Tab-separated table of C-alpha atoms in Angstrom:
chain	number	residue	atom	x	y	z
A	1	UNK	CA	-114.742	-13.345	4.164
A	2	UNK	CA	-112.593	-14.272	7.364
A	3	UNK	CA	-109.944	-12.463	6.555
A	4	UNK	CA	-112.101	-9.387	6.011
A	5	UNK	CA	-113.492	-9.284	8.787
A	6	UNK	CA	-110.331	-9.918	11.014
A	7	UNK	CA	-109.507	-6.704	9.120
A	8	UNK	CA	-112.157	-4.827	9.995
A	9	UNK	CA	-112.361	-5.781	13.982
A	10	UNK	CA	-108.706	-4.697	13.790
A	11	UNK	CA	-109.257	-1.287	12.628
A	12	UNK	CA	-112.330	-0.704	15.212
A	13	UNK	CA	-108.792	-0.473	17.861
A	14	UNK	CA	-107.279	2.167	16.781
A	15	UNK	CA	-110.503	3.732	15.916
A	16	UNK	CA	-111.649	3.942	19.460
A	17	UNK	CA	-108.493	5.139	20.294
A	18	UNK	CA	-108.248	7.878	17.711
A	19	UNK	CA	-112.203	8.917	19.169
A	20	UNK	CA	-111.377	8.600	22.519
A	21	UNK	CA	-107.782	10.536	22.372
A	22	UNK	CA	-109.856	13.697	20.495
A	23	UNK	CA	-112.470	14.030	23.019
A	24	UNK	CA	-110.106	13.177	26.140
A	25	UNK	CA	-107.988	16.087	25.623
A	26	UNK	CA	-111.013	18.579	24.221
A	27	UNK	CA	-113.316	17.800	26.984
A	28	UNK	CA	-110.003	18.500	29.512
A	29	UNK	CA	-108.986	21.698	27.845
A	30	UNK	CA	-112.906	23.037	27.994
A	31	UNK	CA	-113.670	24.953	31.393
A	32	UNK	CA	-116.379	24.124	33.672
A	33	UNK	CA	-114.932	20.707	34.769
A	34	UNK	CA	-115.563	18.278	37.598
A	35	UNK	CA	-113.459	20.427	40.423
A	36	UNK	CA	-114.192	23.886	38.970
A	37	UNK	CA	-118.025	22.716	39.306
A	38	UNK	CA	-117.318	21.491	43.069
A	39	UNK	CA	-115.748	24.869	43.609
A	40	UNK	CA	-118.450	26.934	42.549
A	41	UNK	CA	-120.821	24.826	44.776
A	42	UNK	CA	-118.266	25.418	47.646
A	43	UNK	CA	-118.380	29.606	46.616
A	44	UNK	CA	-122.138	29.381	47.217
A	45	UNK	CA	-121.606	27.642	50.665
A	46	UNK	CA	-121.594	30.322	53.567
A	47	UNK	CA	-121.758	27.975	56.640
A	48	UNK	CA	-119.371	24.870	57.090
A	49	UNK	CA	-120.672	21.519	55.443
A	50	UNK	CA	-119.770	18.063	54.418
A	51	UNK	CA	-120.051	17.873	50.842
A	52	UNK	CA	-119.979	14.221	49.316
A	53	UNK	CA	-117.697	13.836	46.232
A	54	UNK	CA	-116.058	10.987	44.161
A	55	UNK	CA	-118.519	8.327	45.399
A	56	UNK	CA	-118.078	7.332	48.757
A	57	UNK	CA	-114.996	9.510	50.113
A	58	UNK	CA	-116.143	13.216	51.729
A	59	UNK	CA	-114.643	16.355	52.156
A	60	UNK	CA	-114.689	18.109	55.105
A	61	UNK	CA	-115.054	21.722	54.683
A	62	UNK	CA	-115.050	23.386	58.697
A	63	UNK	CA	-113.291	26.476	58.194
A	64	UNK	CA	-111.555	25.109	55.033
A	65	UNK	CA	-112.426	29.030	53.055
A	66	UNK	CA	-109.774	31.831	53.101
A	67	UNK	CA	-110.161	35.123	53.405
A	68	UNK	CA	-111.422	37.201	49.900
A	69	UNK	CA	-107.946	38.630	48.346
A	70	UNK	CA	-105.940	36.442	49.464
A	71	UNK	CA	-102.425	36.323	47.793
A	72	UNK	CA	-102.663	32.599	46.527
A	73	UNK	CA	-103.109	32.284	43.254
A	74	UNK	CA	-105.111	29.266	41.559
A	75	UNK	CA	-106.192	28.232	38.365
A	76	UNK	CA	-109.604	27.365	38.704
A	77	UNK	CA	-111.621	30.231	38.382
A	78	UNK	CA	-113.612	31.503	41.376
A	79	UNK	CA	-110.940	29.447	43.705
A	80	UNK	CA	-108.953	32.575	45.073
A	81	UNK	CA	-111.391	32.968	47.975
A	82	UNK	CA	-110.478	28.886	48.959
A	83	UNK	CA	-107.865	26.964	51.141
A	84	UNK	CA	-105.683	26.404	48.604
A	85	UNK	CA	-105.338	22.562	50.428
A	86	UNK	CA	-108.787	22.280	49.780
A	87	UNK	CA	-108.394	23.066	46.163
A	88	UNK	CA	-105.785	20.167	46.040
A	89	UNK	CA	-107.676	17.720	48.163
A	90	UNK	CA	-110.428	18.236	45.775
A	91	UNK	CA	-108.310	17.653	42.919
A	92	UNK	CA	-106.928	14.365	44.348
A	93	UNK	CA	-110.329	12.938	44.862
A	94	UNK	CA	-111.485	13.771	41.176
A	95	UNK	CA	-107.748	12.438	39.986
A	96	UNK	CA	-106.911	15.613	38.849
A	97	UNK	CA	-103.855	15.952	40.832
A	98	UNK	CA	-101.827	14.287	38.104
A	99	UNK	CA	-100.367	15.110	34.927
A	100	UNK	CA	-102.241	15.159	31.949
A	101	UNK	CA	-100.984	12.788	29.466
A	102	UNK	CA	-100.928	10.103	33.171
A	103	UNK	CA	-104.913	10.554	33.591
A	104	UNK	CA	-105.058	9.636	29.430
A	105	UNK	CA	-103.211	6.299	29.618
A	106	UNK	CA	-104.851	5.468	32.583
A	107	UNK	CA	-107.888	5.993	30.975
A	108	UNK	CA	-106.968	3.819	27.548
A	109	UNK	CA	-105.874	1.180	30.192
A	110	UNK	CA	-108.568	0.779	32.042
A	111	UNK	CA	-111.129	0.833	28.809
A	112	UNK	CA	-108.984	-1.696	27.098
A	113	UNK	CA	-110.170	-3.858	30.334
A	114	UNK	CA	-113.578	-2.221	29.824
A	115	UNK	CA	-112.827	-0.717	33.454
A	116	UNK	CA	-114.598	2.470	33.069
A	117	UNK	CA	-114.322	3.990	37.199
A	118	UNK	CA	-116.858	5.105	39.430
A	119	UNK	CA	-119.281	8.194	37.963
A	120	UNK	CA	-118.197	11.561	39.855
A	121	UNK	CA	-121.464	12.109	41.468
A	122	UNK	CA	-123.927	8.900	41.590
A	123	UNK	CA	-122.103	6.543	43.826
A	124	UNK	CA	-122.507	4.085	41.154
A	125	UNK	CA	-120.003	2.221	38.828
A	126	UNK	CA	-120.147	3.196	35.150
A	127	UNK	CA	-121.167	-0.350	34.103
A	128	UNK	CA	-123.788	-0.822	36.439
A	129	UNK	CA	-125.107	2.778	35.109
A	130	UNK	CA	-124.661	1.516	31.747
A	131	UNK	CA	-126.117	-1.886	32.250
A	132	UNK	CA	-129.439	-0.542	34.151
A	133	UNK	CA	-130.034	2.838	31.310
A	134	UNK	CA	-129.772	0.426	28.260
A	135	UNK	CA	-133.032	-1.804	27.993
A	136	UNK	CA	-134.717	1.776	27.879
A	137	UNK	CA	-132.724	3.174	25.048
A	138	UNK	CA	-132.748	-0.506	23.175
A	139	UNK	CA	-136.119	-0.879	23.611
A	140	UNK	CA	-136.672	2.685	22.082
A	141	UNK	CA	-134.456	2.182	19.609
A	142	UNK	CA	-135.698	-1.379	18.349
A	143	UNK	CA	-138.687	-1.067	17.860
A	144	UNK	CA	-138.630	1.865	16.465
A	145	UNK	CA	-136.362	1.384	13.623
A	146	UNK	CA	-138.150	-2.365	12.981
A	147	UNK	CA	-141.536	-0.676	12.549
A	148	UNK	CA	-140.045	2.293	10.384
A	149	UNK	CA	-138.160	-0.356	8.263
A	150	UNK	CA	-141.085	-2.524	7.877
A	151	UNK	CA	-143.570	0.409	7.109
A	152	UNK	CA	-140.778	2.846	4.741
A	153	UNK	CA	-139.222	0.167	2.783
A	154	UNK	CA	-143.447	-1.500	1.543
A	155	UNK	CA	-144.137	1.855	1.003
A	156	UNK	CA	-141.539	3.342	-1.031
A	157	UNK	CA	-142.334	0.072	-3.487
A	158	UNK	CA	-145.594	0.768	-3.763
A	159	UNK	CA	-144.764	4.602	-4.328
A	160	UNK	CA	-142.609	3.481	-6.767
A	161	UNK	CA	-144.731	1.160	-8.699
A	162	UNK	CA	-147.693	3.687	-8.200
A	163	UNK	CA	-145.460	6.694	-9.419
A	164	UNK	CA	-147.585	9.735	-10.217
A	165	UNK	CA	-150.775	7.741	-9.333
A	166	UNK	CA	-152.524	10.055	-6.847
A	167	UNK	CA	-151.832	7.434	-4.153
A	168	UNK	CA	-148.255	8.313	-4.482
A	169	UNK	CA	-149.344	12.386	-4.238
A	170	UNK	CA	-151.178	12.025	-0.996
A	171	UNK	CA	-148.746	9.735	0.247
A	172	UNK	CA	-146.457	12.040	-0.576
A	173	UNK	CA	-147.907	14.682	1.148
A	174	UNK	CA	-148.128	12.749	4.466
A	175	UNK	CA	-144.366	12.194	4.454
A	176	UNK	CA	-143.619	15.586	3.567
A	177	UNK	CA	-145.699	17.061	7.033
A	178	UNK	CA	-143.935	13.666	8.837
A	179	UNK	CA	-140.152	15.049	7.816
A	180	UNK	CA	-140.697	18.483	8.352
A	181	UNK	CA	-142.534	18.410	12.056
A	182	UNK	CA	-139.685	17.474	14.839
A	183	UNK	CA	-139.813	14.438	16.707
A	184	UNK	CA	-140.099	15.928	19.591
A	185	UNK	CA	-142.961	18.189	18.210
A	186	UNK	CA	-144.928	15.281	17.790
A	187	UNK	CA	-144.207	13.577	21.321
A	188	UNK	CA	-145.690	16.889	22.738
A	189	UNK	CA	-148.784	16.106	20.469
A	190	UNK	CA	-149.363	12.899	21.664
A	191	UNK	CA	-148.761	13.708	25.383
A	192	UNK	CA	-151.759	16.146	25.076
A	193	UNK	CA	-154.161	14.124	23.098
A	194	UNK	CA	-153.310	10.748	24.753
A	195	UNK	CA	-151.656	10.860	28.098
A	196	UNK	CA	-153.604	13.406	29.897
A	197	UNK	CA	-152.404	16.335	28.723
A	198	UNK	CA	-156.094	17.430	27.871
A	199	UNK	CA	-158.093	14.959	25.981
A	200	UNK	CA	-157.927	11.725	26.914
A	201	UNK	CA	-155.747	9.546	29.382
A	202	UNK	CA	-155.451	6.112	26.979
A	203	UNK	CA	-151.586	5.817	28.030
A	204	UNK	CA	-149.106	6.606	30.833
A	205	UNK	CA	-146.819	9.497	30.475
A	206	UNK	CA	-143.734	7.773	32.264
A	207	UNK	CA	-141.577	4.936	32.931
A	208	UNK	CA	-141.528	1.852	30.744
A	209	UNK	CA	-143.493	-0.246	33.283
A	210	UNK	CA	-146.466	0.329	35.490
A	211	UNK	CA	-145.672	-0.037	39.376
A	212	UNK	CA	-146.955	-3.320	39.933
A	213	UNK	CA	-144.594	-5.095	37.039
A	214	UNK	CA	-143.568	-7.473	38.877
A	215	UNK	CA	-146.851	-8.875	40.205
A	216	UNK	CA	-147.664	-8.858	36.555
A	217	UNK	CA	-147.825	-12.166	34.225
A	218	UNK	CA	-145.564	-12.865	31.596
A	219	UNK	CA	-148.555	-12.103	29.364
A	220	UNK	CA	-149.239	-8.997	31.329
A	221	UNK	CA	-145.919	-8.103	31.606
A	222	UNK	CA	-145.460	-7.687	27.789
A	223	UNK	CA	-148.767	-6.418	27.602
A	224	UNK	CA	-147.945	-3.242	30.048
A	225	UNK	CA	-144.432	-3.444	28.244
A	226	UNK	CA	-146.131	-2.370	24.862
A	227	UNK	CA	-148.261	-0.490	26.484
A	228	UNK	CA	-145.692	1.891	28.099
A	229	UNK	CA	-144.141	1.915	24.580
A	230	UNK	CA	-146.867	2.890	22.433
A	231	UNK	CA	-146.552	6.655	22.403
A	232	UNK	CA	-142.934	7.371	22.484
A	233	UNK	CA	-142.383	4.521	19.987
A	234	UNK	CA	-145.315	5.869	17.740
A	235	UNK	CA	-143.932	10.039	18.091
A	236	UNK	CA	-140.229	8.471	16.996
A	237	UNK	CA	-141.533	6.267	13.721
A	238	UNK	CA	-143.780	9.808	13.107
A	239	UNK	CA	-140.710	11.524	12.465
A	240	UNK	CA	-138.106	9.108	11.148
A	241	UNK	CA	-139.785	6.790	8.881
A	242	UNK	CA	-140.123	9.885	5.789
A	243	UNK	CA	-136.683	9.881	4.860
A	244	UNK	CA	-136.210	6.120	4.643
A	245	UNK	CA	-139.412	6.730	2.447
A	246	UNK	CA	-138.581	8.122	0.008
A	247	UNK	CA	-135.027	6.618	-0.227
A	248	UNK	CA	-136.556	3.408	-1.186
A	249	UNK	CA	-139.208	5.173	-3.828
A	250	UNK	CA	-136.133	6.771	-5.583
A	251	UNK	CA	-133.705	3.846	-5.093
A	252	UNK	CA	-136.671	1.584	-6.785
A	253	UNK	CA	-137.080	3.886	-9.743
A	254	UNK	CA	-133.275	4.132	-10.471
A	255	UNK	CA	-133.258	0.584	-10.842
A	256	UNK	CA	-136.532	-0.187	-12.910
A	257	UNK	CA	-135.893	2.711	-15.134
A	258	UNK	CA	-132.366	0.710	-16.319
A	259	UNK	CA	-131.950	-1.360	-19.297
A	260	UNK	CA	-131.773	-5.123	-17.389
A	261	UNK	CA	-135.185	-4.189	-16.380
A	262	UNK	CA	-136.280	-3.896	-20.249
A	263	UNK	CA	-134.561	-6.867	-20.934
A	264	UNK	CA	-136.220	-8.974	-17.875
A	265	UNK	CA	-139.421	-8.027	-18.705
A	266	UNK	CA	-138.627	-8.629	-22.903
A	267	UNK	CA	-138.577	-12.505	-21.769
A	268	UNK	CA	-141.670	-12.315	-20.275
A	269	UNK	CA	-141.119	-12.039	-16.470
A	270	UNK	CA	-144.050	-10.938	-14.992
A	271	UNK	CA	-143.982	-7.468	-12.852
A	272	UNK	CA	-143.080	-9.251	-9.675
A	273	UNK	CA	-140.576	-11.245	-10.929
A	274	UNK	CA	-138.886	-8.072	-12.378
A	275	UNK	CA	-139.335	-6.203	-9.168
A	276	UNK	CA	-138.676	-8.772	-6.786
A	277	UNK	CA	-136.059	-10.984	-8.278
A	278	UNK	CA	-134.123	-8.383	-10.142
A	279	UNK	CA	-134.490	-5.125	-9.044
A	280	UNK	CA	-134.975	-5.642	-5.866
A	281	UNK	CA	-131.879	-6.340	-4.557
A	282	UNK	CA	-129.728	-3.878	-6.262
A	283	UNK	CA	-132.355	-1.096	-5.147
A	284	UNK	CA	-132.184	-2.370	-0.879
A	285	UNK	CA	-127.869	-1.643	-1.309
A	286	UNK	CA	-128.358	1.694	-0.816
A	287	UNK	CA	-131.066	0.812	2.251
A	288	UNK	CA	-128.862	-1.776	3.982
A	289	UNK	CA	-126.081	0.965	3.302
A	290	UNK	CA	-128.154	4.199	5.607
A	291	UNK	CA	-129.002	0.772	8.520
A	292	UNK	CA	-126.319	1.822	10.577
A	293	UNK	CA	-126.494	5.090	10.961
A	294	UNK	CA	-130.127	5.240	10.871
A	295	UNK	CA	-130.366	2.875	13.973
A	296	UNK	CA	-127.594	4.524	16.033
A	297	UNK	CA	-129.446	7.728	15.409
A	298	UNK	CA	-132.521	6.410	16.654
A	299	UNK	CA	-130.573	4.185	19.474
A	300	UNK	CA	-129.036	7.212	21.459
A	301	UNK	CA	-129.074	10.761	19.820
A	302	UNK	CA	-132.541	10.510	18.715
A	303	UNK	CA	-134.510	9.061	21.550
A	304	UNK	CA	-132.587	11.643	23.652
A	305	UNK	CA	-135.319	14.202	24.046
A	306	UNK	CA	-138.192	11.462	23.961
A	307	UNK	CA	-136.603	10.287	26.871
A	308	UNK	CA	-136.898	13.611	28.600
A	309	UNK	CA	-140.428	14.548	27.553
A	310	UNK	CA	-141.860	10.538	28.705
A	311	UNK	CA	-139.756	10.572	31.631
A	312	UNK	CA	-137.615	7.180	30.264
A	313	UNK	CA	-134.283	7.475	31.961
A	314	UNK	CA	-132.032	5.698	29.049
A	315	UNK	CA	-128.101	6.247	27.812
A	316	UNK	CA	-129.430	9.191	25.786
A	317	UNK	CA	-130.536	11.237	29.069
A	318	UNK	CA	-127.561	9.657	31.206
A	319	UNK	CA	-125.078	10.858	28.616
A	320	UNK	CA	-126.965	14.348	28.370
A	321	UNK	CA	-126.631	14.546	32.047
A	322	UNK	CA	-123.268	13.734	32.128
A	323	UNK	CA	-122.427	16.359	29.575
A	324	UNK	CA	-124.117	19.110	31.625
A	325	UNK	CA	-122.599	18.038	34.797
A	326	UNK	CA	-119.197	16.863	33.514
A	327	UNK	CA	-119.304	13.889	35.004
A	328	UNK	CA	-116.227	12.244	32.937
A	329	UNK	CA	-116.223	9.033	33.764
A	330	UNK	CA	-119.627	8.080	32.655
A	331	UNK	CA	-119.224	10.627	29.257
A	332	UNK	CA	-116.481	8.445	28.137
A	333	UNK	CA	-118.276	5.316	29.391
A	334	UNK	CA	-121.418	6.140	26.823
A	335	UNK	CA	-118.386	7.419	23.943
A	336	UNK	CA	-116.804	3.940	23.943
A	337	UNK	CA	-119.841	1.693	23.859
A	338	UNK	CA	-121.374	4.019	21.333
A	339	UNK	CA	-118.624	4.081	19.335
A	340	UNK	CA	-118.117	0.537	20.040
A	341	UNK	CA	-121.435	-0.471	18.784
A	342	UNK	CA	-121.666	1.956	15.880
A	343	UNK	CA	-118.745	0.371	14.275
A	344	UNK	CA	-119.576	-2.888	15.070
A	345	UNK	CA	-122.937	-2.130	12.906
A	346	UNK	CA	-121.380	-0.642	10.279
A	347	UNK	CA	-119.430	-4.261	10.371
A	348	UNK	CA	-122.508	-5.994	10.182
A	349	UNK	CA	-123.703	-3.738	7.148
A	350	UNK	CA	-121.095	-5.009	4.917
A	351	UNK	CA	-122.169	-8.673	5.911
A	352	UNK	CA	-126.369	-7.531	5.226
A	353	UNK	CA	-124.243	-6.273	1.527
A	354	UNK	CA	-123.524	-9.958	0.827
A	355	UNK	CA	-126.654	-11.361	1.243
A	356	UNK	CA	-128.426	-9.112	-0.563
A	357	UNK	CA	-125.843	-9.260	-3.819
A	358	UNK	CA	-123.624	-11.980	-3.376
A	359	UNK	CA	-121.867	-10.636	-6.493
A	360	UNK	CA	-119.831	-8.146	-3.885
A	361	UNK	CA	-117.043	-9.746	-3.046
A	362	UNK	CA	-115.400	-8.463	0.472
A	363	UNK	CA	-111.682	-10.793	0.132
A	364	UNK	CA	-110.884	-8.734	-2.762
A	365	UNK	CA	-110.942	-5.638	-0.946
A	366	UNK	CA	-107.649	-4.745	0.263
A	367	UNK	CA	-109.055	-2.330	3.268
């Protein structure tokens, strides 16, 4: 079991780096990048101004524009009407002024030291970004995959058990509305019936804490915690918890319609015996196997626009952000600890395999 999963932290390295190396030079070959951005703002600047880039540095632009149809030649597009010194001084700040393949191994050096730079335009470090966006997006992404879990996985069994029973046709029907309506469908829903939209004003409609938080008890505190919670965690189990569903329903009647099932319940095993000691552990594999992916979805990419519509400023709206404004150093920030986590889950699948069969047995696999 050691030895397996010394293996497996050793292949998360150079599958970071094979991730990272991808979307490094696909993200630098796509237009619309940091100093092409800056550019364009400069284009739509008629009088002089000091325009703050790259933190805390500044560039001064007095009289830094030359004339339209000018001979210099640039490749940025809209830069032929600029001081072609401005172009490079904006370069330099954004480290664009060196070669490519220099700005990559910088960049695998400083992640291997989980140094991940300064974001282009919030002043802030990446880690500090990082640090303060997460208890939104891991609060999202919790407890909404616990309560989807713990209401999918009773369910299915009983749907199972009950197959054909008209409790397993209307219940049924209610996960076939949940999977087809969007999440984000849903959020809108309960915004207008719930948080003032037009019908009532039961919850707040953003932040995940009221104002006074900190004046708060630590019973209040988790009290206005929950509270804050309650709709955007509700409109995310809405939508995800159908799939999971009916993975367990069909999982469970694969496994009691096989011939160990006969024979347990031949020796006169009562049905939950049968069901709980036998069949259900072979039936949650194929559960514990969909965990990983299942929570990263619902960790960034799919509390991305529930964070937009409740106002919750988490890694899914930072990293949307950050896409739109191509602000580098934070979208590889959010790639690595995504991808860091993701395959550290997957990692911890294989271990959930093991206790639910401890007939798999991980030192005999060579990879």
């Amino acid at each position: 079991m050691i030895s397996y999963i010394l293996r497996r932290l050793l292949l998360i390295i150079p599958t970071i780096l094979g991730i990272l190396t991808i979307n490094f030079f696909i993200i630098q070959a796509a237009p619309g990048g940091p100093v092409e951005q800056m550019i364009a703002r400069l284009e739509s600047t008629v009088e002089s101004a000091t325009v703050r880039v790259a933190g805390s540095e500044t560039a001064e632009l007095k009289g830094r524009t030359a004339a339209r149809g000018s001979s210099g030649e640039s490749s940025y597009r809209g830069a032929q009407g600029l001081d072609p010194e401005l172009v490079a001084e904006i370069e330099k700040l954004y480290g664009f002024d060196q070669p490519l393949y220099k700005r990559y191994f910088k960049m695998v050096w400083d992640y291997i030291r989980f140094d991940f730079g300064e974001s282009f335009y919030r002043d802030r470090r990446v880690v500090d970004l990082l640090i303060e966006k997460l208890p939104v997006s891991f609060s999202l992404g919790f407890w909404s995959t616990l309560i989807i879990y713990l209401i999918s996985i009773p369910l299915g069994i009983a749907k199972a058990v009950r197959h054909g029973s008209r409790f397993d046709v209307w219940s049924s029907t209610v996960v076939i509305v949940g999977n087809a309506i969007p999440v984000f469908l849903f959020a809108v829903i309960l915004v207008v019936l719930f948080a003032g939209g037009t019908y009532f004003s039961w919850f707040p409609l953003r932040g995940l804490t009221s104002n006074n938080f900190a004046d708060l008890t630590l019973g209040g505190k988790i009290i206005d915690y929950f509270y804050h919670l309650t709709l955007p965690v509700t409109a995310m189990v809405i939508g995800g918890f159908a799939t999971l569903t009916m993975l367990t329903k069909n999982s469970f009647l694969d496994e009691i319609g096989k011939q160990y099932v006969t024979t347990a319940r031949a020796k006169g095993l009562s049905r939950n015996q049968v069901l709980y000691g036998h069949v259900f552990r072979n039936a949650m594999l194929i559960i514990i196997a969909g965990f990983p992916a299942a929570f990263i979805s619902m960790f960034f990419a799919g509390s991305l626009l529930i964070e937009v519509i409740f106002s919750l400023d988490g890694l899914g709206l930072l990293g949307f952000e950050a896409t739109i404004g191509r602000d580098y150093p934070v979208m590889f920030g959010t790639l690595y600890i995504f991808t860091l986590i993701g395959l550290l889950t997957n990692l911890l699948s294989d271990l959930c395999y093991m206790l639910v069969d401890p007939r798999i047995d991980f030192e005999a696999r060579k990879f």
